[in-house]
PDB file of C-alpha atoms and ligand atoms in Angstrom:
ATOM      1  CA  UNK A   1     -12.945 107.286 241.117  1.00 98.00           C
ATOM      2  CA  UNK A   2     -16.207 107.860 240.511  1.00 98.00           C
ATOM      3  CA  UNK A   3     -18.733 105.675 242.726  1.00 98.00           C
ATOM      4  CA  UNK A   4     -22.574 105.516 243.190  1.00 98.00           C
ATOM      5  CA  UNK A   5     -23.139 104.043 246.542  1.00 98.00           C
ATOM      6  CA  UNK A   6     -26.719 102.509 247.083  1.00 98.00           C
ATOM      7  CA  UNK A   7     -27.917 102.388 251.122  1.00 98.00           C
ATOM      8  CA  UNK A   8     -25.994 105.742 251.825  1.00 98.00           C
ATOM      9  CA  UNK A   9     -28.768 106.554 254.324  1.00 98.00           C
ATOM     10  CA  UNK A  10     -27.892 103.891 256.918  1.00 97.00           C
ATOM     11  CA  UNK A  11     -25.722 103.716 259.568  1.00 97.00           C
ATOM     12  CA  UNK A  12     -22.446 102.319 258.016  1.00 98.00           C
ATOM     13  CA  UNK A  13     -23.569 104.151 254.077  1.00 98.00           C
ATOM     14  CA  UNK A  14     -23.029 107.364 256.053  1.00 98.00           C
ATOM     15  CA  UNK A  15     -19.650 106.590 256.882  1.00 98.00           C
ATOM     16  CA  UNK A  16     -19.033 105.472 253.454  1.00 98.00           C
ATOM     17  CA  UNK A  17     -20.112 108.447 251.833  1.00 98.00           C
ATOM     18  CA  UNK A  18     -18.054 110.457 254.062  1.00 98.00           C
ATOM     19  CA  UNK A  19     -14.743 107.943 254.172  1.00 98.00           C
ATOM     20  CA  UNK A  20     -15.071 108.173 250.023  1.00 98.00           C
ATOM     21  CA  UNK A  21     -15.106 112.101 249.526  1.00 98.00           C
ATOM     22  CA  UNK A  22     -12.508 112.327 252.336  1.00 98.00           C
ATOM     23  CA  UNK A  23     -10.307 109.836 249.799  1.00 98.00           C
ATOM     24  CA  UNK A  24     -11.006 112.114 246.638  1.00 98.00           C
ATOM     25  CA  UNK A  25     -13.812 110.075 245.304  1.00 98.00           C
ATOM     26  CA  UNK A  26     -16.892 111.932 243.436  1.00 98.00           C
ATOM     27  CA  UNK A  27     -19.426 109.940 245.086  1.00 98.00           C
ATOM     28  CA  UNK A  28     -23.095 110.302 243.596  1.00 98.00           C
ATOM     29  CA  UNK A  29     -26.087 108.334 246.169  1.00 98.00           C
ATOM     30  CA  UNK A  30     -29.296 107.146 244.966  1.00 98.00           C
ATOM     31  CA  UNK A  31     -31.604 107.095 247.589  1.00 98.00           C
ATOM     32  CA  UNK A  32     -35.664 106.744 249.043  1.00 96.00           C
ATOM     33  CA  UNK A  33     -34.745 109.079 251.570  1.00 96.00           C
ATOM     34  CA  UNK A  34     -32.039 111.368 250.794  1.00 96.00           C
ATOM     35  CA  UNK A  35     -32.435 114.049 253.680  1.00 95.00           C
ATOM     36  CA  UNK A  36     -31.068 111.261 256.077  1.00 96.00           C
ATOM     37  CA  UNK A  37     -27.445 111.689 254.654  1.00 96.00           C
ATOM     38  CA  UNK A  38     -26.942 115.279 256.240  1.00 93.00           C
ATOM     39  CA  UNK A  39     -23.739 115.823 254.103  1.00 94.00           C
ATOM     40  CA  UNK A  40     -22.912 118.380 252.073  1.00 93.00           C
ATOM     41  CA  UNK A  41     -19.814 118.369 249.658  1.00 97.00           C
ATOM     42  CA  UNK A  42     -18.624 119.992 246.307  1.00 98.00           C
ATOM     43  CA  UNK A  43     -17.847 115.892 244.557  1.00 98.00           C
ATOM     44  CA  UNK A  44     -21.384 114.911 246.353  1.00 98.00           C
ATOM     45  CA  UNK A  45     -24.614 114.718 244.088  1.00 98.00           C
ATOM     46  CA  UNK A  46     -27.596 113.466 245.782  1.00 98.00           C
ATOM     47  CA  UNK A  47     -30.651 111.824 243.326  1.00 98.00           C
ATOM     48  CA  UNK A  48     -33.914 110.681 245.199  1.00 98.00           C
ATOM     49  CA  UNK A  49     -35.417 107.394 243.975  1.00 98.00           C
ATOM     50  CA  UNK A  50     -36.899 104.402 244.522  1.00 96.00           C
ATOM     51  CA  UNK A  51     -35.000 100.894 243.902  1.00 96.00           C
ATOM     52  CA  UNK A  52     -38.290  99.963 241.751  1.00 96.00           C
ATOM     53  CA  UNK A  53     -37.085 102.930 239.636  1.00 98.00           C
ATOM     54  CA  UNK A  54     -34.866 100.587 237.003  1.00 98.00           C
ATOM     55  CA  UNK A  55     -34.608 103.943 234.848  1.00 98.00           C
ATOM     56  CA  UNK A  56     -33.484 106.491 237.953  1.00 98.00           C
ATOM     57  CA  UNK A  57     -30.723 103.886 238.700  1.00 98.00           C
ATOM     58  CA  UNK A  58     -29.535 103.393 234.898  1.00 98.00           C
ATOM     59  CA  UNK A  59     -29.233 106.998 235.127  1.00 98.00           C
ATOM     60  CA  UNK A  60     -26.813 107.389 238.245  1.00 98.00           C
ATOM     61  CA  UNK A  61     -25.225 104.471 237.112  1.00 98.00           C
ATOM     62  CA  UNK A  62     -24.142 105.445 234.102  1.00 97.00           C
ATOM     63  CA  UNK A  63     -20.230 106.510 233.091  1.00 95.00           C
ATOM     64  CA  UNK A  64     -19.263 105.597 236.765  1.00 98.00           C
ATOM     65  CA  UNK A  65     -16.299 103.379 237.928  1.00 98.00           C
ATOM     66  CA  UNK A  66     -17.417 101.387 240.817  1.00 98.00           C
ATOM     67  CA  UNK A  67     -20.775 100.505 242.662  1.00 98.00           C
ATOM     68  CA  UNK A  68     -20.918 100.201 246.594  1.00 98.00           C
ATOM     69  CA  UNK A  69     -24.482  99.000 248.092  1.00 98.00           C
ATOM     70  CA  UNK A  70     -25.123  99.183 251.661  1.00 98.00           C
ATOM     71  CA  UNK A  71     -28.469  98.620 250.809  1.00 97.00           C
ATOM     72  CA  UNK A  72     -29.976  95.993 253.531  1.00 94.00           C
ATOM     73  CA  UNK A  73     -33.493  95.458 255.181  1.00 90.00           C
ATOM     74  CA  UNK A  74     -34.860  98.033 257.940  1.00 87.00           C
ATOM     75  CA  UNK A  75     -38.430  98.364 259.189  1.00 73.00           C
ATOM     76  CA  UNK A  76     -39.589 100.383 256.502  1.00 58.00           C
ATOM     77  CA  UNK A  77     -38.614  98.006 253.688  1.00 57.00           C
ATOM     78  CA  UNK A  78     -41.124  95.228 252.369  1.00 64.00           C
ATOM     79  CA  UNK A  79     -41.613  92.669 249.600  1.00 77.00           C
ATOM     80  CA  UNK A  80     -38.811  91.899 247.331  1.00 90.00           C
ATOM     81  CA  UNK A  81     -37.889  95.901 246.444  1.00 92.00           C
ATOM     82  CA  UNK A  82     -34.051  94.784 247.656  1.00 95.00           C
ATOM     83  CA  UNK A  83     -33.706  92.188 245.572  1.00 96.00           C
ATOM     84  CA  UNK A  84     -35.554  94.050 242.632  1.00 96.00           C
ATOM     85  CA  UNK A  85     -32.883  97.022 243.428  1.00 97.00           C
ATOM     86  CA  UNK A  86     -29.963  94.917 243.025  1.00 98.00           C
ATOM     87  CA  UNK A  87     -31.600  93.101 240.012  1.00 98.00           C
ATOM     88  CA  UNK A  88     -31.743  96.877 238.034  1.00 98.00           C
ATOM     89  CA  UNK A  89     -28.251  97.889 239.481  1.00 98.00           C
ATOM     90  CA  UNK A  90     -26.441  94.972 237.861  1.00 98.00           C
ATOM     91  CA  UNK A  91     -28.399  95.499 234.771  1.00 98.00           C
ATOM     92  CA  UNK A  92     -27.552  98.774 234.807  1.00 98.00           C
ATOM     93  CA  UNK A  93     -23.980  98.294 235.364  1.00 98.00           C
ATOM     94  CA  UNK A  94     -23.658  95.398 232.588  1.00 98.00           C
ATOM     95  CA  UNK A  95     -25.043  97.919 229.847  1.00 98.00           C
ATOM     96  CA  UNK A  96     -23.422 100.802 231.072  1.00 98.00           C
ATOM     97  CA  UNK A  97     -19.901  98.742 231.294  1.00 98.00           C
ATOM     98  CA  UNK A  98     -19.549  99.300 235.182  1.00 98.00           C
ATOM     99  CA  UNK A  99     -17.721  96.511 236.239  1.00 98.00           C
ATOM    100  CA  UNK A 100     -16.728  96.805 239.798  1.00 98.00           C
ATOM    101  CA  UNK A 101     -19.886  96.206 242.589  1.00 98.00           C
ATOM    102  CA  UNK A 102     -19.524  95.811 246.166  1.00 98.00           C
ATOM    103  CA  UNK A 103     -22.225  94.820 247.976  1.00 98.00           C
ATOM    104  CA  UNK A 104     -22.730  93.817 251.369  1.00 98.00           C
ATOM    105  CA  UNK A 105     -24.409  90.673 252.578  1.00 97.00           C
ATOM    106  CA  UNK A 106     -25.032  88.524 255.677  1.00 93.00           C
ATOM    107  CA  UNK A 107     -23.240  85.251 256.300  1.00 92.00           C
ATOM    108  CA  UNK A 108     -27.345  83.756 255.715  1.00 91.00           C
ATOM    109  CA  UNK A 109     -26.039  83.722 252.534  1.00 94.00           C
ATOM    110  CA  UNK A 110     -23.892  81.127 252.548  1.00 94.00           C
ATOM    111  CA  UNK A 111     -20.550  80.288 250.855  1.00 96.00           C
ATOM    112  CA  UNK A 112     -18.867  77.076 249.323  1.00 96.00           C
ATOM    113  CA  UNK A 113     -15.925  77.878 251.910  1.00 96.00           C
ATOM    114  CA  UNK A 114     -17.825  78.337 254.596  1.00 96.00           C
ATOM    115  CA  UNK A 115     -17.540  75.543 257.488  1.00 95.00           C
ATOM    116  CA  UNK A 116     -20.194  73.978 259.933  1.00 92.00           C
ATOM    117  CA  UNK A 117     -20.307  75.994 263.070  1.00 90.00           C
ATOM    118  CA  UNK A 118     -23.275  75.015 265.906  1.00 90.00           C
ATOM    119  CA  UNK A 119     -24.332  78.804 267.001  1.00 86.00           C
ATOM    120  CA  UNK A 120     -24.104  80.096 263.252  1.00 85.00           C
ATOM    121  CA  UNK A 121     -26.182  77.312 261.853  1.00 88.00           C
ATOM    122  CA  UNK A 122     -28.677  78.007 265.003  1.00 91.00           C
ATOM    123  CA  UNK A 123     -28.656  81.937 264.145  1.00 87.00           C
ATOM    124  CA  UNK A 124     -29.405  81.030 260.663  1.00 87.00           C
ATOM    125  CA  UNK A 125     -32.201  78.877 261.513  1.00 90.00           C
ATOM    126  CA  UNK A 126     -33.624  81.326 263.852  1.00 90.00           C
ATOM    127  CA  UNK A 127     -33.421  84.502 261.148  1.00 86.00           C
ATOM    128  CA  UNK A 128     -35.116  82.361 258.650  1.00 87.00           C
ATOM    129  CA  UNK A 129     -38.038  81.861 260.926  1.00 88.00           C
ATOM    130  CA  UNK A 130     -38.754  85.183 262.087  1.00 87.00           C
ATOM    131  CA  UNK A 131     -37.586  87.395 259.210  1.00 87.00           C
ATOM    132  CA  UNK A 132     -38.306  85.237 256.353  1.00 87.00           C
ATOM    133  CA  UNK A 133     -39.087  88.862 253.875  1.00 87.00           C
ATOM    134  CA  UNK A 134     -35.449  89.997 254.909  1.00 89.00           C
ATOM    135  CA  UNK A 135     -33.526  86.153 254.274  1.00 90.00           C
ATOM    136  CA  UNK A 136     -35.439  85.854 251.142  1.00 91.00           C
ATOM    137  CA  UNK A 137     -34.263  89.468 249.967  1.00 91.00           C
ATOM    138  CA  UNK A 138     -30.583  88.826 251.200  1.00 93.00           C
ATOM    139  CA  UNK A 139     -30.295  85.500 249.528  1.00 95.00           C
ATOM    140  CA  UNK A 140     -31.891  86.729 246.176  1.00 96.00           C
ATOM    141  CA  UNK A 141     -29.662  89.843 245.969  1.00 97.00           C
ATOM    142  CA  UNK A 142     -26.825  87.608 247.142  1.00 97.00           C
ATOM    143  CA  UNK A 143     -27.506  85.321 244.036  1.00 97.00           C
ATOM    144  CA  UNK A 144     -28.045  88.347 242.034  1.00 98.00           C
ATOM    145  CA  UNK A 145     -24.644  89.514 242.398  1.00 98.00           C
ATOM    146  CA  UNK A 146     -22.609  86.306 242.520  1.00 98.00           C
ATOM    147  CA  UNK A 147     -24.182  85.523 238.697  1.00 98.00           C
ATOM    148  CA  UNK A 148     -23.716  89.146 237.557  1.00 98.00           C
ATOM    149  CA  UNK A 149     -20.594  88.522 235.472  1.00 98.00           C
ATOM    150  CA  UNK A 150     -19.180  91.704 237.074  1.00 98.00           C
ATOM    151  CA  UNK A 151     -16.085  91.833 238.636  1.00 98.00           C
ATOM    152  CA  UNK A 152     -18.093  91.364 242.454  1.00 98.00           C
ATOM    153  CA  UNK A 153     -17.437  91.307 245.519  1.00 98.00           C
ATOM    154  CA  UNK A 154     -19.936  90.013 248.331  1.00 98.00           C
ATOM    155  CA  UNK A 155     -19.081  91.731 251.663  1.00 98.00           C
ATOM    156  CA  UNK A 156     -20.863  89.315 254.286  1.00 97.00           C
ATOM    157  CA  UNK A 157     -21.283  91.045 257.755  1.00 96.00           C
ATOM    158  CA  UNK A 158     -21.736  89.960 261.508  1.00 94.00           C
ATOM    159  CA  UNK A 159     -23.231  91.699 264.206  1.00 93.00           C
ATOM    160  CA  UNK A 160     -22.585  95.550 263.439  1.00 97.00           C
ATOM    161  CA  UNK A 161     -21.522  98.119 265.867  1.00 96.00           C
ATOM    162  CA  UNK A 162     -21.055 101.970 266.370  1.00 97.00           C
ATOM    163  CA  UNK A 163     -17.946 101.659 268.516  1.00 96.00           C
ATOM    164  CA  UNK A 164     -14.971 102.218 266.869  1.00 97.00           C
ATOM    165  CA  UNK A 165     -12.121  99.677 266.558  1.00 96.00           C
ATOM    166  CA  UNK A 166      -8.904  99.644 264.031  1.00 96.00           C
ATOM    167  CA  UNK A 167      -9.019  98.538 260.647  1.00 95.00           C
ATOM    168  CA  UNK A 168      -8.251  96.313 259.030  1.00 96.00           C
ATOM    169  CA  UNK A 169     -10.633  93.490 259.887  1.00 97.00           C
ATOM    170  CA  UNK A 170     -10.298  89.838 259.673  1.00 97.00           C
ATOM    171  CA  UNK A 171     -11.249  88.303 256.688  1.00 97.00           C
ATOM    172  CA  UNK A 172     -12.047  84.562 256.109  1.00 96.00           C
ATOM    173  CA  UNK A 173     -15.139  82.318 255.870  1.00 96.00           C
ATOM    174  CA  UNK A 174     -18.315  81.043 258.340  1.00 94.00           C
ATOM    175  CA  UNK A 175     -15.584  78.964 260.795  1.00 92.00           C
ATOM    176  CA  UNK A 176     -12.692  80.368 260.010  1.00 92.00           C
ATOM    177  CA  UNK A 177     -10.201  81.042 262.648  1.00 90.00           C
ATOM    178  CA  UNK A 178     -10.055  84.462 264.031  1.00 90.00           C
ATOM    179  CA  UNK A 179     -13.653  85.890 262.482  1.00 91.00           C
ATOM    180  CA  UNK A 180     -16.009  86.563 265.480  1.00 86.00           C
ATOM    181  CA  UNK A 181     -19.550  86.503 263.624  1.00 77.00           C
ATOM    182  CA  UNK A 182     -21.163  88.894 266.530  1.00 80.00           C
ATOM    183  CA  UNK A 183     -18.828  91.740 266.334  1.00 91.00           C
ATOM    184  CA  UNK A 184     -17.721  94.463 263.391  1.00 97.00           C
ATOM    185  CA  UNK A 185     -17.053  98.021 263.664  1.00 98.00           C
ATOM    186  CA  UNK A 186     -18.607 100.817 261.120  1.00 98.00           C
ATOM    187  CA  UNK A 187     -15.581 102.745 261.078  1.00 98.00           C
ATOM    188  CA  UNK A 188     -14.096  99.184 260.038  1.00 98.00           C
ATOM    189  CA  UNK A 189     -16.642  98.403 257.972  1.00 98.00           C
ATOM    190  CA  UNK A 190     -15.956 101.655 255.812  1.00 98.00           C
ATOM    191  CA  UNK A 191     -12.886 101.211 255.260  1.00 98.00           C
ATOM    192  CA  UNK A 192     -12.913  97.835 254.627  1.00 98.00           C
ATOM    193  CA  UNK A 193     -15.456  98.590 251.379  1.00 98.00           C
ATOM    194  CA  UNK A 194     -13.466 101.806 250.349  1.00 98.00           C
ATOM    195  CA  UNK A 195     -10.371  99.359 249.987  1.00 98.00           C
ATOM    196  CA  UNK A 196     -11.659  97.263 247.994  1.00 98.00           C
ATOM    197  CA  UNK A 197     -11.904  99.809 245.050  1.00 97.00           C
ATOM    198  CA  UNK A 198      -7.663  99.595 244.941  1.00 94.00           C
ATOM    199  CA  UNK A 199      -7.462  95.419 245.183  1.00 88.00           C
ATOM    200  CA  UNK A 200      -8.526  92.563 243.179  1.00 95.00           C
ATOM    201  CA  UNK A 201      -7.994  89.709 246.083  1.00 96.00           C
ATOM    202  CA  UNK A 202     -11.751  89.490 247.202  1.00 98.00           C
ATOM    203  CA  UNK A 203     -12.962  89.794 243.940  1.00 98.00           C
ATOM    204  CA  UNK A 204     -15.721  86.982 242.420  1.00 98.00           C
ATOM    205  CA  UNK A 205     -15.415  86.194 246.600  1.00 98.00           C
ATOM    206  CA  UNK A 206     -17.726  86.092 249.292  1.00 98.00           C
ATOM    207  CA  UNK A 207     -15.553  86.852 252.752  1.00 98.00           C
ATOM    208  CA  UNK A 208     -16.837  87.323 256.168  1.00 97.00           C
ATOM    209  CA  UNK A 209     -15.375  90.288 258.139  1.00 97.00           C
ATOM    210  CA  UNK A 210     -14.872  90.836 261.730  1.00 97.00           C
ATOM    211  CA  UNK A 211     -13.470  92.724 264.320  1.00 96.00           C
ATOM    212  CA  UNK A 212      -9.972  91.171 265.238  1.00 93.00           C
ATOM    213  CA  UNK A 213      -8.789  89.863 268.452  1.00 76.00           C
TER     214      UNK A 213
HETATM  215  N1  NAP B   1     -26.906  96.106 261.338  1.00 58.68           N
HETATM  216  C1  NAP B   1     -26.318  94.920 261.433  1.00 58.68           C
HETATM  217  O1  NAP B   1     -25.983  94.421 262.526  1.00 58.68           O
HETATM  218  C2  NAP B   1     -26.004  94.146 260.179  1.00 58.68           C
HETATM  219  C3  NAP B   1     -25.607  92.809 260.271  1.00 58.68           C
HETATM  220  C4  NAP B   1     -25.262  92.122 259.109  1.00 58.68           C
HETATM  221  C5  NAP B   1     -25.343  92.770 257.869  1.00 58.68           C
HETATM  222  N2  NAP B   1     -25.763  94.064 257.799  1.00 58.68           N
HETATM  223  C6  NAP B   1     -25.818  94.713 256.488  1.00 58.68           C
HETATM  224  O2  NAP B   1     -24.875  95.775 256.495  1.00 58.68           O
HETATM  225  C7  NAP B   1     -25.338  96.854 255.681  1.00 58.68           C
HETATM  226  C8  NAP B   1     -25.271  98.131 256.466  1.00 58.68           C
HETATM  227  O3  NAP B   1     -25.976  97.975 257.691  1.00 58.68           O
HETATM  228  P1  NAP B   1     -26.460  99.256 258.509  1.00 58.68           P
HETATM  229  O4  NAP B   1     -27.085  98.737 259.780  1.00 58.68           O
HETATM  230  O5  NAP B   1     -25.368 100.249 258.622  1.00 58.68           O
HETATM  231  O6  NAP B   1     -27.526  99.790 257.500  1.00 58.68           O
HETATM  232  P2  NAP B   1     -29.009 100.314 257.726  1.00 58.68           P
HETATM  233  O7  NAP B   1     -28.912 101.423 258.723  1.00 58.68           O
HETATM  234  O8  NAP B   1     -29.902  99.162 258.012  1.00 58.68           O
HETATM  235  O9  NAP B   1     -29.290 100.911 256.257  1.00 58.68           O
HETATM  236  C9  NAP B   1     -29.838 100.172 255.212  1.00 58.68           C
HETATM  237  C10 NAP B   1     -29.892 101.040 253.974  1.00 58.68           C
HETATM  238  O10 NAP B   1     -30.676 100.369 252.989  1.00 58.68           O
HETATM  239  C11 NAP B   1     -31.687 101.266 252.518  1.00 58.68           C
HETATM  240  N3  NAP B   1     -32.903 100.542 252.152  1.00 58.68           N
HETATM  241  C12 NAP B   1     -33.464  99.483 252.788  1.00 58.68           C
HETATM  242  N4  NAP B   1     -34.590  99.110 252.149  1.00 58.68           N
HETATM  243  C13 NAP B   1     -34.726  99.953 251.094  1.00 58.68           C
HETATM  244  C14 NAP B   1     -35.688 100.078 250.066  1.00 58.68           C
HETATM  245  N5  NAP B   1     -36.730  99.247 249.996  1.00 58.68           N
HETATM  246  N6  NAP B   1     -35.534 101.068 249.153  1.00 58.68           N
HETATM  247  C15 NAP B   1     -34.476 101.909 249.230  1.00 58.68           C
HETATM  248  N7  NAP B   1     -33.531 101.843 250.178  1.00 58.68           N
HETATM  249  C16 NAP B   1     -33.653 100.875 251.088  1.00 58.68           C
HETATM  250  C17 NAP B   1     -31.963 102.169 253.694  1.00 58.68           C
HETATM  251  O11 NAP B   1     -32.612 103.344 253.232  1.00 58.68           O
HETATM  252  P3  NAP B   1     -33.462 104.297 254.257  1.00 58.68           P
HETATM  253  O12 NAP B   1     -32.420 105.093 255.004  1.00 58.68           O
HETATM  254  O13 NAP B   1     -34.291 105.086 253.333  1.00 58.68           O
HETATM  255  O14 NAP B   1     -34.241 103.363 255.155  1.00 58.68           O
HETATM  256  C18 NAP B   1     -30.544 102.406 254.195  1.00 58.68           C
HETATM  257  O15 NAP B   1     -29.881 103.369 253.400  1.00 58.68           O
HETATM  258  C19 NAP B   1     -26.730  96.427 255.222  1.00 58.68           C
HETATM  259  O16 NAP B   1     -26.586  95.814 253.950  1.00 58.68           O
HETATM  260  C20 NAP B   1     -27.138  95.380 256.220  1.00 58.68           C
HETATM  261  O17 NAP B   1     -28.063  94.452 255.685  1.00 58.68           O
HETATM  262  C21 NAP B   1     -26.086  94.751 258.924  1.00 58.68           C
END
């Protein structure tokens, strides 16, 4: 396939990048900061821009097959610019006939399925009041992509970490049984998005993921 992936720089969009060309994909990654990838690779392109840059991101976007955004608040990001990103990738997608997006999301974002659970709701609470600029973005691109008319999936993540566990993860909702919102591998993580370009079961869903056991 042919993928853009969006938040390549990160942690886990690393992984991605890497996990996709290992799997045949061409993989092209729009990004502020492209020297932070460090990968070189024949179906690579690398195009520096800036998710205010609604024209840069037509341009990758175009004649692809599938979207994967990893994009997500760090220190260096302010004001709405992630929800403004995700805004001009959907738009981008819906006139360039793009269907497929995968985008990861925090469980702040809630779902209809979810279920009350005491130390979520608390976490919640506690995000809200000290990053408000990073809920605000995550619930806005969250929106975004549930009313994109694409064929979406929201990828909503706990707690993630560098050590690496075996896929495949548990899926479910806030209180289902088995998802442990404080713990999810990369590796897991990566290959847990790179699936999803093969099935249809999460699509127009919002799951939470988790390490299992
Ligand atoms: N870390 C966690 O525990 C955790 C928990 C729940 C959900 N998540 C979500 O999981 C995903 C991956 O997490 P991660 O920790 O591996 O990623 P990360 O290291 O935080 O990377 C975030 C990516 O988003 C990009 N980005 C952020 N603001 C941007 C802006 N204004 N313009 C352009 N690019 C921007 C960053 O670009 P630069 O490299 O240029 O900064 C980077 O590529 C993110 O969506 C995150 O929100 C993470």
């Amino acid at each position: 396939m042919r993928l853009v992936v969006f938040g390549a720089t990160g942690k886990s969009g690393v992984l991605v990048v890497k996990q996709a060309l290992a799997d045949g994909h061409t993989v092209t990654v729009f990004a502020r900061n492209p020297s932070k990838l460090q990968v070189g690779h024949p179906s690579l392109t690398v195009v520096r821009g800036e998710l205010t840059d609604a024209t840069g991101i037509a341009n990758v976007v175009r004649e692809r097959d599938a979207v994967i955004s990893l994009l997500g608040p760090t220190g260096e990001s302010s004001g709405d610019e992630l929800a403004v990103g995700m805004r001009s990738i959907i738009a981008a997608m819906r006139t360039h006939k793009v269907k497929r997006l995968i985008a990861t999301s925090t469980p702040s974002a809630a779902d209809p399925a979810d279920r009350f659970q005491l130390s979520f709701f608390l976490a919640v609470r506690v995000i809200k009041l000290l990053q408000r600029s990073a809920y605000v973005n995550l619930v806005q691109s969250a929106e975004a992509v549930r009313n994109s008319g694409l064929d979406w999936t929201l990828v909503r993540l706990p707690m993630l970490t560098d050590q690496e566990s075996t896929p495949p993860p548990a899926s479910g909702y806030v209180g289902s049984s088995g998802i442990k919102l404080f713990s999810l591998s990369r590796n897991v993580l990566s290959d847990f998005l790179i699936s999803q370009l093969q099935g249809s079961v999460w699509i127009h869903k919002a799951p939470v993921i988790s390490n299992r056991g």
